PDB file of C-alpha atoms in Angstrom:
ATOM      1  CA  UNK E   1     -17.775 186.233   8.874  1.00  0.00           C
ATOM      2  CA  UNK E   2     -20.501 183.846   9.745  1.00  0.00           C
ATOM      3  CA  UNK E   3     -23.159 186.838  10.238  1.00  0.00           C
ATOM      4  CA  UNK E   4     -22.306 188.320   6.985  1.00  0.00           C
ATOM      5  CA  UNK E   5     -22.855 184.888   5.589  1.00  0.00           C
ATOM      6  CA  UNK E   6     -26.191 184.213   7.007  1.00  0.00           C
ATOM      7  CA  UNK E   7     -27.267 187.840   6.010  1.00  0.00           C
ATOM      8  CA  UNK E   8     -26.255 187.201   2.660  1.00  0.00           C
ATOM      9  CA  UNK E   9     -28.249 183.725   3.031  1.00  0.00           C
ATOM     10  CA  UNK E  10     -31.271 185.469   3.570  1.00  0.00           C
ATOM     11  CA  UNK E  11     -31.084 188.033   1.155  1.00  0.00           C
ATOM     12  CA  UNK E  12     -30.610 185.286  -1.248  1.00  0.00           C
ATOM     13  CA  UNK E  13     -33.957 183.547  -0.041  1.00  0.00           C
ATOM     14  CA  UNK E  14     -35.637 186.816  -0.413  1.00  0.00           C
ATOM     15  CA  UNK E  15     -34.701 187.295  -3.960  1.00  0.00           C
ATOM     16  CA  UNK E  16     -36.981 187.163  -6.773  1.00  0.00           C
ATOM     17  CA  UNK E  17     -34.731 187.190  -9.831  1.00  0.00           C
ATOM     18  CA  UNK E  18     -32.298 184.785  -8.242  1.00  0.00           C
ATOM     19  CA  UNK E  19     -30.785 181.640 -10.425  1.00  0.00           C
ATOM     20  CA  UNK E  20     -28.398 179.744  -8.801  1.00  0.00           C
ATOM     21  CA  UNK E  21     -25.684 178.081 -10.867  1.00  0.00           C
ATOM     22  CA  UNK E  22     -23.331 175.303  -9.761  1.00  0.00           C
ATOM     23  CA  UNK E  23     -20.255 174.506 -11.471  1.00  0.00           C
ATOM     24  CA  UNK E  24     -17.850 171.290 -11.637  1.00  0.00           C
ATOM     25  CA  UNK E  25     -20.498 169.302 -10.417  1.00  0.00           C
ATOM     26  CA  UNK E  26     -18.787 165.941 -11.481  1.00  0.00           C
ATOM     27  CA  UNK E  27     -16.711 167.384  -8.896  1.00  0.00           C
ATOM     28  CA  UNK E  28     -18.841 166.901  -6.278  1.00  0.00           C
ATOM     29  CA  UNK E  29     -19.199 164.065  -3.893  1.00  0.00           C
ATOM     30  CA  UNK E  30     -22.168 161.868  -5.134  1.00  0.00           C
ATOM     31  CA  UNK E  31     -23.833 162.083  -1.687  1.00  0.00           C
ATOM     32  CA  UNK E  32     -27.744 162.728  -0.592  1.00  0.00           C
ATOM     33  CA  UNK E  33     -27.079 165.942   0.628  1.00  0.00           C
ATOM     34  CA  UNK E  34     -25.636 167.200  -2.552  1.00  0.00           C
ATOM     35  CA  UNK E  35     -28.558 165.697  -4.035  1.00  0.00           C
ATOM     36  CA  UNK E  36     -30.610 167.960  -1.899  1.00  0.00           C
ATOM     37  CA  UNK E  37     -28.606 170.847  -2.988  1.00  0.00           C
ATOM     38  CA  UNK E  38     -29.530 170.002  -6.534  1.00  0.00           C
ATOM     39  CA  UNK E  39     -32.890 169.709  -5.912  1.00  0.00           C
ATOM     40  CA  UNK E  40     -33.277 173.091  -4.163  1.00  0.00           C
ATOM     41  CA  UNK E  41     -34.188 171.428  -1.041  1.00  0.00           C
ATOM     42  CA  UNK E  42     -31.178 172.835   1.239  1.00  0.00           C
ATOM     43  CA  UNK E  43     -31.064 176.401  -0.298  1.00  0.00           C
ATOM     44  CA  UNK E  44     -34.734 177.287  -1.919  1.00  0.00           C
ATOM     45  CA  UNK E  45     -33.917 179.512  -4.631  1.00  0.00           C
ATOM     46  CA  UNK E  46     -36.756 181.193  -6.529  1.00  0.00           C
ATOM     47  CA  UNK E  47     -35.414 180.369  -9.969  1.00  0.00           C
ATOM     48  CA  UNK E  48     -33.889 177.112  -8.941  1.00  0.00           C
ATOM     49  CA  UNK E  49     -30.690 175.600  -9.214  1.00  0.00           C
ATOM     50  CA  UNK E  50     -28.744 174.264 -12.387  1.00  0.00           C
ATOM     51  CA  UNK E  51     -25.858 172.160 -12.322  1.00  0.00           C
ATOM     52  CA  UNK E  52     -23.281 172.102 -14.813  1.00  0.00           C
ATOM     53  CA  UNK E  53     -20.024 170.544 -16.130  1.00  0.00           C
ATOM     54  CA  UNK E  54     -17.627 172.974 -17.158  1.00  0.00           C
ATOM     55  CA  UNK E  55     -14.916 172.376 -19.905  1.00  0.00           C
ATOM     56  CA  UNK E  56     -11.528 171.766 -18.407  1.00  0.00           C
ATOM     57  CA  UNK E  57      -8.481 173.170 -19.218  1.00  0.00           C
ATOM     58  CA  UNK E  58      -6.976 169.934 -20.371  1.00  0.00           C
ATOM     59  CA  UNK E  59      -9.946 169.516 -22.362  1.00  0.00           C
ATOM     60  CA  UNK E  60      -9.338 172.539 -24.141  1.00  0.00           C
ATOM     61  CA  UNK E  61      -5.516 171.815 -24.493  1.00  0.00           C
ATOM     62  CA  UNK E  62      -6.629 168.481 -26.026  1.00  0.00           C
ATOM     63  CA  UNK E  63      -8.878 169.913 -28.522  1.00  0.00           C
ATOM     64  CA  UNK E  64     -11.708 168.389 -27.084  1.00  0.00           C
ATOM     65  CA  UNK E  65     -14.743 170.022 -28.730  1.00  0.00           C
ATOM     66  CA  UNK E  66     -17.826 171.918 -27.260  1.00  0.00           C
ATOM     67  CA  UNK E  67     -19.950 169.184 -28.793  1.00  0.00           C
ATOM     68  CA  UNK E  68     -18.223 166.331 -27.078  1.00  0.00           C
ATOM     69  CA  UNK E  69     -18.098 168.141 -23.858  1.00  0.00           C
ATOM     70  CA  UNK E  70     -21.798 168.569 -23.715  1.00  0.00           C
ATOM     71  CA  UNK E  71     -22.380 165.230 -24.580  1.00  0.00           C
ATOM     72  CA  UNK E  72     -20.589 163.802 -21.578  1.00  0.00           C
ATOM     73  CA  UNK E  73     -22.203 166.383 -19.332  1.00  0.00           C
ATOM     74  CA  UNK E  74     -25.593 164.993 -20.669  1.00  0.00           C
ATOM     75  CA  UNK E  75     -24.350 161.338 -20.052  1.00  0.00           C
ATOM     76  CA  UNK E  76     -22.866 162.382 -16.739  1.00  0.00           C
ATOM     77  CA  UNK E  77     -26.177 163.909 -15.392  1.00  0.00           C
ATOM     78  CA  UNK E  78     -28.343 160.834 -17.021  1.00  0.00           C
ATOM     79  CA  UNK E  79     -26.146 158.199 -14.959  1.00  0.00           C
ATOM     80  CA  UNK E  80     -26.043 160.108 -11.700  1.00  0.00           C
ATOM     81  CA  UNK E  81     -28.634 162.383 -11.417  1.00  0.00           C
ATOM     82  CA  UNK E  82     -31.309 160.789 -13.887  1.00  0.00           C
ATOM     83  CA  UNK E  83     -34.359 162.335 -12.295  1.00  0.00           C
ATOM     84  CA  UNK E  84     -32.735 165.778 -12.606  1.00  0.00           C
ATOM     85  CA  UNK E  85     -31.352 165.565 -15.849  1.00  0.00           C
ATOM     86  CA  UNK E  86     -34.011 167.564 -17.922  1.00  0.00           C
ATOM     87  CA  UNK E  87     -33.361 170.413 -15.551  1.00  0.00           C
ATOM     88  CA  UNK E  88     -29.228 170.402 -15.505  1.00  0.00           C
ATOM     89  CA  UNK E  89     -26.527 170.930 -17.894  1.00  0.00           C
ATOM     90  CA  UNK E  90     -25.373 173.818 -19.878  1.00  0.00           C
ATOM     91  CA  UNK E  91     -28.059 173.778 -22.609  1.00  0.00           C
ATOM     92  CA  UNK E  92     -30.917 173.731 -20.024  1.00  0.00           C
ATOM     93  CA  UNK E  93     -28.824 176.823 -18.304  1.00  0.00           C
ATOM     94  CA  UNK E  94     -28.720 178.573 -21.668  1.00  0.00           C
ATOM     95  CA  UNK E  95     -32.751 177.808 -22.623  1.00  0.00           C
ATOM     96  CA  UNK E  96     -33.685 178.957 -18.707  1.00  0.00           C
ATOM     97  CA  UNK E  97     -31.716 182.215 -19.030  1.00  0.00           C
ATOM     98  CA  UNK E  98     -33.152 182.824 -22.234  1.00  0.00           C
ATOM     99  CA  UNK E  99     -36.786 181.987 -21.173  1.00  0.00           C
ATOM    100  CA  UNK E 100     -36.275 184.396 -18.125  1.00  0.00           C
ATOM    101  CA  UNK E 101     -35.182 186.858 -20.396  1.00  0.00           C
ATOM    102  CA  UNK E 102     -37.905 187.144 -22.357  1.00  0.00           C
ATOM    103  CA  UNK E 103     -40.194 187.064 -19.724  1.00  0.00           C
ATOM    104  CA  UNK E 104     -38.592 190.176 -18.405  1.00  0.00           C
ATOM    105  CA  UNK E 105     -38.693 191.792 -21.433  1.00  0.00           C
ATOM    106  CA  UNK E 106     -42.295 191.125 -22.112  1.00  0.00           C
ATOM    107  CA  UNK E 107     -43.036 192.345 -18.555  1.00  0.00           C
ATOM    108  CA  UNK E 108     -41.047 195.499 -18.718  1.00  0.00           C
ATOM    109  CA  UNK E 109     -41.771 196.523 -22.527  1.00  0.00           C
ATOM    110  CA  UNK E 110     -45.276 197.905 -22.024  1.00  0.00           C
ATOM    111  CA  UNK E 111     -44.021 200.178 -19.344  1.00  0.00           C
ATOM    112  CA  UNK E 112     -40.834 201.239 -21.293  1.00  0.00           C
ATOM    113  CA  UNK E 113     -43.227 201.780 -24.343  1.00  0.00           C
ATOM    114  CA  UNK E 114     -45.340 204.494 -22.333  1.00  0.00           C
ATOM    115  CA  UNK E 115     -42.218 206.265 -20.935  1.00  0.00           C
ATOM    116  CA  UNK E 116     -40.981 206.723 -23.988  1.00  0.00           C
ATOM    117  CA  UNK E 117     -44.146 208.042 -25.531  1.00  0.00           C
ATOM    118  CA  UNK E 118     -44.607 210.662 -22.455  1.00  0.00           C
ATOM    119  CA  UNK E 119     -40.926 211.597 -23.051  1.00  0.00           C
ATOM    120  CA  UNK E 120     -41.395 212.108 -26.721  1.00  0.00           C
ATOM    121  CA  UNK E 121     -44.792 214.360 -26.026  1.00  0.00           C
ATOM    122  CA  UNK E 122     -42.504 215.948 -23.860  1.00  0.00           C
ATOM    123  CA  UNK E 123     -40.082 216.799 -25.782  1.00  0.00           C
ATOM    124  CA  UNK E 124     -42.234 217.396 -28.728  1.00  0.00           C
ATOM    125  CA  UNK E 125     -44.167 220.348 -27.036  1.00  0.00           C
ATOM    126  CA  UNK E 126     -40.732 221.613 -25.935  1.00  0.00           C
ATOM    127  CA  UNK E 127     -39.657 221.939 -29.511  1.00  0.00           C
ATOM    128  CA  UNK E 128     -43.035 223.645 -30.743  1.00  0.00           C
ATOM    129  CA  UNK E 129     -42.471 226.224 -28.053  1.00  0.00           C
ATOM    130  CA  UNK E 130     -39.593 227.107 -29.737  1.00  0.00           C
ATOM    131  CA  UNK E 131     -41.753 228.187 -32.703  1.00  0.00           C
ATOM    132  CA  UNK E 132     -41.673 227.302 -36.217  1.00  0.00           C
ATOM    133  CA  UNK E 133     -38.650 226.478 -38.172  1.00  0.00           C
ATOM    134  CA  UNK E 134     -36.618 229.135 -39.741  1.00  0.00           C
ATOM    135  CA  UNK E 135     -36.644 227.911 -43.694  1.00  0.00           C
ATOM    136  CA  UNK E 136     -34.762 231.002 -44.783  1.00  0.00           C
ATOM    137  CA  UNK E 137     -31.034 230.899 -43.713  1.00  0.00           C
ATOM    138  CA  UNK E 138     -30.494 234.475 -44.064  1.00  0.00           C
ATOM    139  CA  UNK E 139     -32.627 235.103 -40.563  1.00  0.00           C
ATOM    140  CA  UNK E 140     -30.576 232.370 -38.667  1.00  0.00           C
ATOM    141  CA  UNK E 141     -27.729 232.770 -36.234  1.00  0.00           C
ATOM    142  CA  UNK E 142     -24.428 230.981 -36.747  1.00  0.00           C
TER     143      UNK E 142
END
């Protein structure tokens, strides 16, 4: 088991598109070691580590709004991790994921356009090799 975990850990360290999300940060002990985990010092993740506080089932059952939970999350990070509060929380995670997605699309789109253009030319040459279009329905095979 520990060999598998070690191999998994090494593969994460090599990953170029990994973003770690630590949930239920409010349930973690507020120790220096956990602070180092959130800072990315324990496990250096390429795209960083984002801590979030999930809305609990009891909050959902009590009708606590998402807005109120997000406000409490923001207050929590400002109180306990004030130096990290700008890079923690659900709104930051949302923004970070959108930024990563836009970057990936911008990076891949030019190659995708080239591939589509090449395929379009290939398919057009196949169509052209079939001859001209039959306009008179009498000559078409059914």
